[in-house]
Tab-separated table of C-alpha atoms in Angstrom:
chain	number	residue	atom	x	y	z
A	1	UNK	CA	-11.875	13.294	9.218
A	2	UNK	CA	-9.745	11.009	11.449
A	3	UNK	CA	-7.477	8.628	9.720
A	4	UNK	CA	-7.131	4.744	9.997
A	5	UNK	CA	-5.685	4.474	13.117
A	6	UNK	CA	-3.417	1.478	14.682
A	7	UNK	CA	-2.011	0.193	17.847
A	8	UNK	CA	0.322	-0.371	19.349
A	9	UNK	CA	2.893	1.436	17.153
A	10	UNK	CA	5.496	-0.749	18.533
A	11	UNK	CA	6.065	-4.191	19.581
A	12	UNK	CA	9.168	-6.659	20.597
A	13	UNK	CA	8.072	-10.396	21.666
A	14	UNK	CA	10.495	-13.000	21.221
A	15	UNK	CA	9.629	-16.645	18.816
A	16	UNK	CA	6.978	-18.494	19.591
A	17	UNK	CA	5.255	-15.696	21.430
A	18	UNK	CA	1.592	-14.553	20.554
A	19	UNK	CA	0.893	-10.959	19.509
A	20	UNK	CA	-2.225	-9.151	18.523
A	21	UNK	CA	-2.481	-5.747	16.524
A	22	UNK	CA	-5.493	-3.492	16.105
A	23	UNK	CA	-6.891	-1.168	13.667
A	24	UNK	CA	-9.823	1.129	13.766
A	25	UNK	CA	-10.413	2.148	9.609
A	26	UNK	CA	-11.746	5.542	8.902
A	27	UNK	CA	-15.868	5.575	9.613
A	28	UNK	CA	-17.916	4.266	7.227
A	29	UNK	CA	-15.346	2.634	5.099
A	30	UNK	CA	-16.719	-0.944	3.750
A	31	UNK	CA	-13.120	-2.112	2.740
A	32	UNK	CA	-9.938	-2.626	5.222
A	33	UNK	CA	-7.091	-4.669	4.134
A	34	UNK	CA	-3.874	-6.064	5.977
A	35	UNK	CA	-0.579	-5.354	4.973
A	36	UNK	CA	3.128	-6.450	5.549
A	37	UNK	CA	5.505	-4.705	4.997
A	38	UNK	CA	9.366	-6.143	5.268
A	39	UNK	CA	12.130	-3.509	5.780
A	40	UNK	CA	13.054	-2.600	1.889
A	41	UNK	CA	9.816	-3.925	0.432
A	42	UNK	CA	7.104	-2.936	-0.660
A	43	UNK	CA	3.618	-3.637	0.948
A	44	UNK	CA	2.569	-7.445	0.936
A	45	UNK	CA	-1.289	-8.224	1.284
A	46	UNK	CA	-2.103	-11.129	3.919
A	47	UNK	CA	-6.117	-10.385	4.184
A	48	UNK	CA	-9.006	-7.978	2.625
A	49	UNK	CA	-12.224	-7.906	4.194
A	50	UNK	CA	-15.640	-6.390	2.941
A	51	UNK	CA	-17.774	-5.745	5.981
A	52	UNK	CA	-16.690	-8.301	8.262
A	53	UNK	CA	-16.549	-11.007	5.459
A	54	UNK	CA	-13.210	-12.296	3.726
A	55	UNK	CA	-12.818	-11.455	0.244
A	56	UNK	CA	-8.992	-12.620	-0.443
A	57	UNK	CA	-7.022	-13.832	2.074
A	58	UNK	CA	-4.748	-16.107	-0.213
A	59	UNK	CA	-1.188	-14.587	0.644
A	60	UNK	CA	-2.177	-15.151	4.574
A	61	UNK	CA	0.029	-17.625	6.263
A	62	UNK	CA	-2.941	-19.354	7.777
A	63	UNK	CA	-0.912	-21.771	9.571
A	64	UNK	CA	0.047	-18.782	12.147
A	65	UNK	CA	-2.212	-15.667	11.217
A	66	UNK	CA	-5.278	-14.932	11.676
A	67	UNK	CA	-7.570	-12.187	10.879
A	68	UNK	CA	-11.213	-11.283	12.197
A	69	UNK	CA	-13.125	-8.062	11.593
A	70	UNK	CA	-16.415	-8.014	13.855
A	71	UNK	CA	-19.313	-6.460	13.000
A	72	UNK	CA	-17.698	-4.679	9.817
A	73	UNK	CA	-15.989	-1.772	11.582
A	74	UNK	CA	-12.286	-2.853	13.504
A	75	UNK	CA	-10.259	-5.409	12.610
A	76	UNK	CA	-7.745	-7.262	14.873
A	77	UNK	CA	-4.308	-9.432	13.180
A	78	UNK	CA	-3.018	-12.183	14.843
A	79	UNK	CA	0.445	-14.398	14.784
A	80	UNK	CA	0.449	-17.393	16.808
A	81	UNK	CA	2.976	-18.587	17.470
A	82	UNK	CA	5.869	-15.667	15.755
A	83	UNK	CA	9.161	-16.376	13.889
A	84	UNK	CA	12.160	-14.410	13.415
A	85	UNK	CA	10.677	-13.844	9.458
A	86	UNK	CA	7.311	-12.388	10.928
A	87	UNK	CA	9.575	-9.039	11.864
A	88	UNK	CA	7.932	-6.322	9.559
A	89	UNK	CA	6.140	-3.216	9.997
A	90	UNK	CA	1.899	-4.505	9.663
A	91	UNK	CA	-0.414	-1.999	7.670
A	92	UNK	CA	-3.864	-1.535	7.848
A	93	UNK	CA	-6.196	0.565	5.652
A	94	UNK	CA	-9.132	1.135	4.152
A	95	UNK	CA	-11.168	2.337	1.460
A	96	UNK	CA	-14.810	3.893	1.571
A	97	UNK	CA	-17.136	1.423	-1.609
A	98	UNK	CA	-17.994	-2.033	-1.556
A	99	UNK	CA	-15.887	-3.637	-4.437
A	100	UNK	CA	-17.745	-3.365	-7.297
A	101	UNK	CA	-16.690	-4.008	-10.627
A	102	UNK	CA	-15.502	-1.218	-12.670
A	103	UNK	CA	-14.832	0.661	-9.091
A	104	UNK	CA	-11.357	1.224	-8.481
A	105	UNK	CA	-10.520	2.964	-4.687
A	106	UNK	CA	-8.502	4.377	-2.747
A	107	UNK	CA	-7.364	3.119	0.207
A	108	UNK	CA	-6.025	4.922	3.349
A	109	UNK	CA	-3.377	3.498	5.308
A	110	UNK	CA	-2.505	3.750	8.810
A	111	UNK	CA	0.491	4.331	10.512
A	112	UNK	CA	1.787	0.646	10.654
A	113	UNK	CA	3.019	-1.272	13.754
A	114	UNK	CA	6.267	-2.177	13.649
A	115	UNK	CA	6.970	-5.899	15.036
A	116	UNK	CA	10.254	-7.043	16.267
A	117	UNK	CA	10.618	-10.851	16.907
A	118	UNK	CA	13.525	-12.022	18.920
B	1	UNK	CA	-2.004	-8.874	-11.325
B	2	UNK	CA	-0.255	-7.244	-13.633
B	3	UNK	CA	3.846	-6.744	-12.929
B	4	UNK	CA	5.200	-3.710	-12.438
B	5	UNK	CA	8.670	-2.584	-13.102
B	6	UNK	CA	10.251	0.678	-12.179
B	7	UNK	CA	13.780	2.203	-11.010
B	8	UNK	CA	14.946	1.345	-7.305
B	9	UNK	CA	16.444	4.348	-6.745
B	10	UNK	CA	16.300	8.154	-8.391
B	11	UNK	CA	18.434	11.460	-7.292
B	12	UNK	CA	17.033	14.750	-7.853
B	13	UNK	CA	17.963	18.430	-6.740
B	14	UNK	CA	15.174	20.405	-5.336
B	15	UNK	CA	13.348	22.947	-7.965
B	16	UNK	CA	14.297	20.246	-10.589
B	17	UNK	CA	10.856	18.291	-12.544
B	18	UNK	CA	11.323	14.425	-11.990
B	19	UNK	CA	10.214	11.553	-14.206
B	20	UNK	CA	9.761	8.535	-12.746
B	21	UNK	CA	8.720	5.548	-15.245
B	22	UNK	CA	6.794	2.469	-14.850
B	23	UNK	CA	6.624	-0.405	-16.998
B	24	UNK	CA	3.688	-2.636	-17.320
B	25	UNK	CA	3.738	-4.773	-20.062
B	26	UNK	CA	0.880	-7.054	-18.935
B	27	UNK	CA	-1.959	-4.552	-18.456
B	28	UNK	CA	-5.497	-5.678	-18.415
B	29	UNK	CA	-8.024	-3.624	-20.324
B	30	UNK	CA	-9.760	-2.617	-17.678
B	31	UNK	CA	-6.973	-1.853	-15.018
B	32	UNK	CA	-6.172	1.721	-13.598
B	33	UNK	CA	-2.676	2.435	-13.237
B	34	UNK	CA	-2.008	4.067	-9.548
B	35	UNK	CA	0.807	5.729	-7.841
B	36	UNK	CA	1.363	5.642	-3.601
B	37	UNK	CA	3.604	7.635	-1.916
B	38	UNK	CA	5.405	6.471	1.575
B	39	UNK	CA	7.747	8.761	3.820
B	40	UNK	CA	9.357	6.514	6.591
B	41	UNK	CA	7.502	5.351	9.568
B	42	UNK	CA	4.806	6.166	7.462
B	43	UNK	CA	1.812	4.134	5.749
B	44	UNK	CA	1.783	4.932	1.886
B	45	UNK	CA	-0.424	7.759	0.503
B	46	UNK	CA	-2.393	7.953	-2.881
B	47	UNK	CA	-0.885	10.430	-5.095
B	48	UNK	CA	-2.809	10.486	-8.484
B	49	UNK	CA	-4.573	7.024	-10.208
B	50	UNK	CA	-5.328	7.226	-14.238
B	51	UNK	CA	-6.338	4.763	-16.809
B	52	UNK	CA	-5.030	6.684	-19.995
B	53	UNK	CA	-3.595	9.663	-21.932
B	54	UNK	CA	-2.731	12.415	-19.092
B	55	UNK	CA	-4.192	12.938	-15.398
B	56	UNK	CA	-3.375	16.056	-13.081
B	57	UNK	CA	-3.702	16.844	-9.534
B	58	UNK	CA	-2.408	19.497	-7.162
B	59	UNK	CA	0.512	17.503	-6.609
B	60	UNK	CA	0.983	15.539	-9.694
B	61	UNK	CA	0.549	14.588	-13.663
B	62	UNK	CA	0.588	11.023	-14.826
B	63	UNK	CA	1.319	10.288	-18.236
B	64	UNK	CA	-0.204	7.121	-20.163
B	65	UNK	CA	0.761	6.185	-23.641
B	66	UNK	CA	-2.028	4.770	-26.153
B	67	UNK	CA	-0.591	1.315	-25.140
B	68	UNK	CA	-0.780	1.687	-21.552
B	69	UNK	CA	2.171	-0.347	-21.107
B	70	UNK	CA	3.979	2.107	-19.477
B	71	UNK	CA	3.284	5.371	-17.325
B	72	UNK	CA	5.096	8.477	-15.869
B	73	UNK	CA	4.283	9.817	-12.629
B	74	UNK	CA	5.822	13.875	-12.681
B	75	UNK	CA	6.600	15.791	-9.974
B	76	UNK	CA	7.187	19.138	-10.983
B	77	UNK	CA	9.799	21.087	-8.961
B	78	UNK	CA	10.562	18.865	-6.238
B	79	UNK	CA	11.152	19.814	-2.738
B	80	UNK	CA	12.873	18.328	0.433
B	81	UNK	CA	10.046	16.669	1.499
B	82	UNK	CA	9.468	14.733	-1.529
B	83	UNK	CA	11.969	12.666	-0.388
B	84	UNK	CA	10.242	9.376	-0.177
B	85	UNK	CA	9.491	5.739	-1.926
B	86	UNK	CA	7.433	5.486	-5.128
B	87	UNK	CA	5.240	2.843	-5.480
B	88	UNK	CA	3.016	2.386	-9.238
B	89	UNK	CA	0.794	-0.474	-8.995
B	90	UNK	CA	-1.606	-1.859	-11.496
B	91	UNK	CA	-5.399	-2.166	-9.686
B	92	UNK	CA	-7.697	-4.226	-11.001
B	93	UNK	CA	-11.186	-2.546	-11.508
B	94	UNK	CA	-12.844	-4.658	-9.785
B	95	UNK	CA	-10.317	-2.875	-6.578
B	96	UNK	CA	-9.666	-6.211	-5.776
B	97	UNK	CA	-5.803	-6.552	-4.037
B	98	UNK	CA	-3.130	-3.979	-4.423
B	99	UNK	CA	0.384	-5.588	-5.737
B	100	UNK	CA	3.010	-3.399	-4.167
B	101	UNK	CA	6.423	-3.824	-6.325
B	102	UNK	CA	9.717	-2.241	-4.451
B	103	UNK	CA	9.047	1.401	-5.817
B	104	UNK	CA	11.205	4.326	-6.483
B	105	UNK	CA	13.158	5.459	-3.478
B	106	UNK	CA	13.602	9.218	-4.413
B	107	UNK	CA	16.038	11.376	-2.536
B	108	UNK	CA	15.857	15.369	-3.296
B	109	UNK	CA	19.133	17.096	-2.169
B	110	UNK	CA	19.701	20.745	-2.254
């Protein structure tokens, strides 16, 4: 089974720049979710989606992210316009039910993209 | 979400069993307590999930008191490549959000 996959791995724009990241979850999963992740952290949620609807996307800096996941299967993140504090690796992943209560899942991450802002 | 507490860092030699303990005073009755492993570079990876009393896998046990207020991941005889950061979270069963705390940065040395 292929894993959640992510691109690009790596990225370096400089403040006030736009950048876009991509993730592909594993087929058939209902669930994907964005992480951060800051260098000595742990992972931060900014958005969960169920198919392509929004289920919490409270810890998302709307003000400069954005998140859209067409059609229920890949999912694209979005800063506009970066700051030095965006720098972070980005997570995706995803887990295989529709949340249901009394459910719990697992979820299976990708490899990350790491962002560098300049 | 409940709070989780647990050592930054632990040092282990390989072949030795390791403990790691997490606190979670604030557990709701119907919340599983999970544990995530992440190497570097690496997204985290699900190790073992439980809701009480003892859970094993091939790679791990977790240990759950009556309370639930705590839990112990164990590794038994760790290797090398255990090397790697911790993470216990508290997930709603609903599977709603995952509240990543700092975790356990574990280093195995020979």
């Amino acid at each position: 089974e292929a894993g959640v996959a992510q691109s690009p791995r790596y990225k370096i724009i400089e403040k006030r720049q736009s950048v876009a990241f991509w993730c592909n979850p594993i087929s058939g999963h209902a669930t994907l979710y964005w992480y951060q992740q800051i260098l000595g952290q742990g992972p931060k949620l900014l958005i969960q989606f169920q198919n392509n609807g929004v289920v919490d996307d409270s810890q998302l800096p709307k003000d400069r992210f954005s998140a859209e996941r067409l059609k229920g299967v890949d999912s694209t993140l979005k800063i506009q316009p970066a700051k030095l504090e965006d720098s972070a690796v980005y997570l995706c992943a995803s887990s295989p039910r529709r949340l249901l209560a009394g459910v719990t899942d697992t979820q299976y991450f990708g490899p990350g993209t790491r962002l560098t802002v300049l | 979400l409940a709070k989780t507490t647990q050592p930054i860092s632990m040092d282990s030699y390989e072949g030795q069993e390791v403990n790691i303990t997490c606190s979670h005073n604030n557990i709701a009755t119907n919340d599983y307590i999970t544990w995530y492993q992440q190497f570097p570079s690496q997204g985290p990876r699900f190790i073992i999930q439980g809701y009480k009393t003892k859970v094993t896998n091939e790679v791990a046990s977790l240990f759950i008191p009556a309370d639930r207020k705590s839990s112990t991941l164990s590794l038994p005889r760790v290797s090398l490549s255990d090397t790697a950061v911790y993470y216990c979270l508290v997930v709603a069963n609903s599977g709603y959000a995952l509240n990543f705390g700092k975790g356990t940065s574990l280093l195995v040395t020979p």
